[in-house]
Amino acid sequence: MSIHHSEMITPWQVSLRAARMNLVPGLILQVVSLALMLAYYFWPAFTQWVQPVATWQREYGIWASFGTRACSSGLLPGLFMLLMPALRVKRPLLSICFNMVFWGSMSITAEYLYHYQTLWFGAGHDVGTLVKKTVVDQLVYTVFFAVPVTTFFHFWETHGFSFATAIAEFPRDWIKRLILPVLLPNWIVWTPAMMITYALPEVLQVQFSALIGCFWALFCMQASVHALDHKGKSV
């Protein structure tokens, strides 16, 4: 009976369920992201308004990246988690602290990625340059680093930050069960988002992506909790 139930609940179902729940917010996110990018280039008042953000990024570098993403992807989703019992993990306050450190650190790696992509492909905003940067971002950085690291972190988080428990429960088919359910929604959310992000000046890219990261952190949190629930039902 349990085997049959396990076969019926696939990683793609987990992925599609989370994607459907976030479809409307995701579309709103893309529209808002595009509107902000267009406002930067065509609305002088908005361009002046974001200059302090660019200045802060220039002056503080990785620390500015860390701080923004720690708040947008760690603190804010954590506070939302406290208000939503269905998303609450075993140790919520510790989870908020770890998520702030984790996402802040991930923002530093993203900043280096954006910087080296500018060195490799230039600072142009033509379609060809944007596509090259997005392809490297989504098919190299995301596939081989960002999604695996994020997935493993949330797996550890949903197991109470216990290495012993996480290792004991770690599935043999981890690519199928853990990676694939996150990878497809990642491409849906981040591919258009990164095209928009790379259209901005480099100094604003990591700060802009932090806005999108808030939504993405909520998605990863939700996908991890659902994957754990489905695993429990299939045993």
CSV table of C-alpha atoms in Angstrom, one decimal:
chain,number,residue,atom,x,y,z
A,1,MET,CA,0.0,0.0,0.0
A,2,SER,CA,2.8,2.4,0.9
A,3,ILE,CA,4.7,1.6,-2.2
A,4,HIS,CA,1.7,2.4,-4.4
A,5,HIS,CA,1.2,5.7,-2.6
A,6,SER,CA,4.8,6.6,-3.0
A,7,GLU,CA,4.6,5.9,-6.8
A,8,MET,CA,1.6,8.2,-7.1
A,9,ILE,CA,3.3,11.1,-5.4
A,10,THR,CA,6.1,12.2,-7.7
A,11,PRO,CA,8.7,15.0,-7.4
A,12,TRP,CA,7.0,16.6,-10.4
A,13,GLN,CA,3.7,16.7,-8.5
A,14,VAL,CA,5.4,18.5,-5.6
A,15,SER,CA,7.0,20.9,-8.1
A,16,LEU,CA,3.8,21.6,-10.0
A,17,ARG,CA,1.7,22.0,-6.8
A,18,ALA,CA,4.1,24.6,-5.5
A,19,ALA,CA,4.3,26.3,-8.9
A,20,ARG,CA,0.5,26.5,-9.2
A,21,MET,CA,0.2,28.0,-5.8
A,22,ASN,CA,2.7,30.6,-6.7
A,23,LEU,CA,1.6,31.2,-10.3
A,24,VAL,CA,-0.3,34.5,-9.7
A,25,PRO,CA,2.4,35.9,-7.3
A,26,GLY,CA,5.1,34.8,-9.8
A,27,LEU,CA,3.4,36.6,-12.7
A,28,ILE,CA,2.9,39.7,-10.6
A,29,LEU,CA,6.6,39.5,-9.6
A,30,GLN,CA,7.7,39.4,-13.3
A,31,VAL,CA,5.4,42.4,-14.2
A,32,VAL,CA,6.7,44.4,-11.2
A,33,SER,CA,10.3,43.5,-12.1
A,34,LEU,CA,9.8,44.6,-15.7
A,35,ALA,CA,8.1,47.8,-14.6
A,36,LEU,CA,11.0,48.7,-12.2
A,37,MET,CA,13.6,48.1,-15.0
A,38,LEU,CA,11.7,50.3,-17.4
A,39,ALA,CA,11.2,52.9,-14.8
A,40,TYR,CA,14.9,53.0,-14.2
A,41,TYR,CA,15.6,53.8,-17.8
A,42,PHE,CA,12.6,56.0,-18.7
A,43,TRP,CA,11.6,57.7,-15.5
A,44,PRO,CA,14.3,60.1,-14.4
A,45,ALA,CA,12.8,60.6,-10.9
A,46,PHE,CA,12.9,56.9,-10.2
A,47,THR,CA,16.5,56.7,-11.5
A,48,GLN,CA,17.5,59.4,-9.0
A,49,TRP,CA,15.6,57.6,-6.3
A,50,VAL,CA,17.6,54.4,-6.6
A,51,GLN,CA,21.0,56.1,-6.8
A,52,PRO,CA,21.5,55.8,-3.0
A,53,VAL,CA,21.1,52.0,-3.5
A,54,ALA,CA,23.8,52.0,-6.2
A,55,THR,CA,26.0,54.2,-4.0
A,56,TRP,CA,25.6,51.9,-1.0
A,57,GLN,CA,26.5,48.9,-3.2
A,58,ARG,CA,29.6,50.6,-4.5
A,59,GLU,CA,30.8,51.7,-1.1
A,60,TYR,CA,30.1,48.5,0.8
A,61,GLY,CA,30.3,45.8,-1.9
A,62,ILE,CA,29.7,42.3,-0.6
A,63,TRP,CA,28.5,43.6,2.8
A,64,ALA,CA,25.8,45.5,1.1
A,65,SER,CA,24.9,42.4,-0.9
A,66,PHE,CA,24.9,40.3,2.2
A,67,GLY,CA,22.8,42.6,4.2
A,68,THR,CA,20.1,43.2,1.6
A,69,ARG,CA,19.6,39.5,0.8
A,70,ALA,CA,19.8,38.5,4.5
A,71,CYS,CA,16.8,40.7,5.1
A,72,SER,CA,14.8,40.0,1.9
A,73,SER,CA,15.3,36.3,1.7
A,74,GLY,CA,16.1,35.4,5.3
A,75,LEU,CA,14.3,37.7,7.7
A,76,LEU,CA,11.1,38.6,5.8
A,77,PRO,CA,10.2,35.1,4.7
A,78,GLY,CA,11.1,33.9,8.2
A,79,LEU,CA,8.6,36.4,9.7
A,80,PHE,CA,6.0,35.2,7.2
A,81,MET,CA,6.8,31.6,8.2
A,82,LEU,CA,6.0,32.5,11.8
A,83,LEU,CA,2.5,33.7,10.7
A,84,MET,CA,1.8,30.5,8.7
A,85,PRO,CA,1.7,27.3,10.8
A,86,ALA,CA,1.7,25.2,7.6
A,87,LEU,CA,5.2,26.5,6.7
A,88,ARG,CA,6.7,26.4,10.2
A,89,VAL,CA,9.8,24.2,10.6
A,90,LYS,CA,10.9,22.5,13.8
A,91,ARG,CA,13.1,25.4,15.1
A,92,PRO,CA,11.7,28.6,13.5
A,93,LEU,CA,13.8,31.2,15.3
A,94,LEU,CA,17.0,29.3,14.6
A,95,SER,CA,15.8,28.8,11.0
A,96,ILE,CA,15.5,32.6,10.5
A,97,CYS,CA,19.0,33.1,11.8
A,98,PHE,CA,20.4,30.4,9.6
A,99,ASN,CA,18.5,31.6,6.6
A,100,MET,CA,19.8,35.1,7.0
A,101,VAL,CA,23.3,33.8,7.0
A,102,PHE,CA,22.7,31.4,4.1
A,103,TRP,CA,20.9,33.8,1.8
A,104,GLY,CA,23.3,36.6,2.6
A,105,SER,CA,26.2,34.3,1.6
A,106,MET,CA,24.4,33.2,-1.6
A,107,SER,CA,24.1,36.8,-2.5
A,108,ILE,CA,27.9,37.2,-2.3
A,109,THR,CA,28.3,34.3,-4.8
A,110,ALA,CA,25.7,36.0,-7.1
A,111,GLU,CA,27.6,39.3,-6.9
A,112,TYR,CA,30.8,37.6,-8.1
A,113,LEU,CA,28.8,35.8,-10.9
A,114,TYR,CA,27.4,39.1,-12.1
A,115,HIS,CA,30.8,40.8,-12.0
A,116,TYR,CA,32.6,38.0,-13.9
A,117,GLN,CA,29.8,37.8,-16.5
A,118,THR,CA,30.3,41.5,-17.1
A,119,LEU,CA,34.1,40.9,-17.7
A,120,TRP,CA,33.3,37.9,-20.0
A,121,PHE,CA,30.5,39.3,-22.0
A,122,GLY,CA,30.6,43.1,-21.5
A,123,ALA,CA,28.2,45.5,-19.9
A,124,GLY,CA,26.0,45.8,-23.0
A,125,HIS,CA,22.2,45.5,-22.7
A,126,ASP,CA,21.6,44.1,-26.1
A,127,VAL,CA,19.6,40.9,-26.4
A,128,GLY,CA,22.6,38.8,-27.3
A,129,THR,CA,24.5,39.8,-24.2
A,130,LEU,CA,21.5,39.3,-22.0
A,131,VAL,CA,20.9,35.8,-23.4
A,132,LYS,CA,24.5,34.8,-22.9
A,133,LYS,CA,24.5,35.9,-19.3
A,134,THR,CA,21.1,34.3,-18.6
A,135,VAL,CA,22.2,31.0,-20.1
A,136,VAL,CA,25.4,30.8,-18.0
A,137,ASP,CA,23.3,31.9,-15.0
A,138,GLN,CA,20.5,29.3,-15.4
A,139,LEU,CA,22.3,26.4,-17.0
A,140,VAL,CA,25.7,26.5,-15.2
A,141,TYR,CA,25.5,28.5,-11.9
A,142,THR,CA,21.9,27.4,-11.1
A,143,VAL,CA,22.1,23.8,-12.1
A,144,PHE,CA,25.5,22.9,-10.6
A,145,PHE,CA,25.6,25.3,-7.7
A,146,ALA,CA,22.6,27.4,-6.6
A,147,VAL,CA,19.8,24.8,-6.7
A,148,PRO,CA,21.8,21.9,-5.2
A,149,VAL,CA,23.2,24.1,-2.4
A,150,THR,CA,19.8,25.7,-1.7
A,151,THR,CA,18.0,22.3,-1.7
A,152,PHE,CA,20.5,20.7,0.6
A,153,PHE,CA,20.3,23.6,3.0
A,154,HIS,CA,16.5,23.4,3.2
A,155,PHE,CA,16.6,19.7,3.6
A,156,TRP,CA,18.9,20.1,6.6
A,157,GLU,CA,16.6,22.9,7.9
A,158,THR,CA,13.4,20.7,7.7
A,159,HIS,CA,15.3,18.0,9.7
A,160,GLY,CA,15.9,20.4,12.6
A,161,PHE,CA,19.4,21.4,11.6
A,162,SER,CA,20.6,18.0,12.6
A,163,PHE,CA,23.4,16.6,10.4
A,164,ALA,CA,22.8,13.1,11.8
A,165,THR,CA,19.1,13.1,11.0
A,166,ALA,CA,19.5,14.7,7.6
A,167,ILE,CA,22.2,12.2,6.6
A,168,ALA,CA,20.1,9.3,7.8
A,169,GLU,CA,17.0,10.6,5.9
A,170,PHE,CA,18.9,11.7,2.8
A,171,PRO,CA,17.3,9.9,-0.2
A,172,ARG,CA,19.3,7.9,-2.6
A,173,ASP,CA,17.4,9.3,-5.5
A,174,TRP,CA,18.2,12.9,-4.3
A,175,ILE,CA,18.4,14.3,-7.9
A,176,LYS,CA,14.9,13.1,-8.6
A,177,ARG,CA,13.3,13.8,-5.2
A,178,LEU,CA,15.1,17.0,-4.2
A,179,ILE,CA,16.7,18.7,-7.2
A,180,LEU,CA,14.2,18.3,-10.0
A,181,PRO,CA,11.2,19.6,-8.1
A,182,VAL,CA,13.0,22.9,-7.5
A,183,LEU,CA,14.9,23.2,-10.8
A,184,LEU,CA,11.8,23.6,-13.1
A,185,PRO,CA,10.1,26.3,-11.0
A,186,ASN,CA,13.5,28.0,-10.7
A,187,TRP,CA,13.8,28.3,-14.5
A,188,ILE,CA,10.2,29.5,-14.7
A,189,VAL,CA,10.8,32.3,-12.1
A,190,TRP,CA,14.4,33.2,-12.7
A,191,THR,CA,14.9,33.0,-16.4
A,192,PRO,CA,12.8,36.0,-17.3
A,193,ALA,CA,13.8,37.7,-14.0
A,194,MET,CA,17.5,37.4,-14.8
A,195,MET,CA,17.0,38.8,-18.3
A,196,ILE,CA,15.5,41.8,-16.6
A,197,THR,CA,18.2,41.9,-13.9
A,198,TYR,CA,21.1,41.7,-16.4
A,199,ALA,CA,19.5,44.7,-18.3
A,200,LEU,CA,20.4,46.9,-15.3
A,201,PRO,CA,23.8,48.3,-14.5
A,202,GLU,CA,26.0,45.8,-12.7
A,203,VAL,CA,26.0,47.9,-9.5
A,204,LEU,CA,22.2,47.4,-9.2
A,205,GLN,CA,22.0,43.8,-10.3
A,206,VAL,CA,22.6,42.1,-7.0
A,207,GLN,CA,20.3,44.5,-5.2
A,208,PHE,CA,17.5,44.0,-7.7
A,209,SER,CA,17.8,40.2,-7.6
A,210,ALA,CA,17.3,40.4,-3.8
A,211,LEU,CA,13.8,41.6,-4.4
A,212,ILE,CA,13.1,38.5,-6.5
A,213,GLY,CA,14.9,36.4,-3.9
A,214,CYS,CA,12.3,37.2,-1.3
A,215,PHE,CA,9.7,35.4,-3.3
A,216,TRP,CA,12.0,32.6,-4.2
A,217,ALA,CA,13.0,32.0,-0.6
A,218,LEU,CA,9.3,31.6,0.2
A,219,PHE,CA,8.9,29.1,-2.7
A,220,CYS,CA,11.9,27.0,-1.6
A,221,MET,CA,10.5,27.0,2.0
A,222,GLN,CA,7.1,25.8,0.7
A,223,ALA,CA,8.6,23.2,-1.6
A,224,SER,CA,10.8,21.8,1.1
A,225,VAL,CA,7.9,21.4,3.6
A,226,HIS,CA,5.6,19.8,1.0
A,227,ALA,CA,8.4,17.4,-0.1
A,228,LEU,CA,8.9,16.4,3.6
A,229,ASP,CA,5.2,15.9,4.1
A,230,HIS,CA,4.9,13.8,1.0
A,231,LYS,CA,7.8,11.7,2.0
A,232,GLY,CA,6.2,11.1,5.4
A,233,LYS,CA,2.9,10.0,3.7
A,234,SER,CA,4.7,7.5,1.4
A,235,VAL,CA,6.4,5.6,4.2
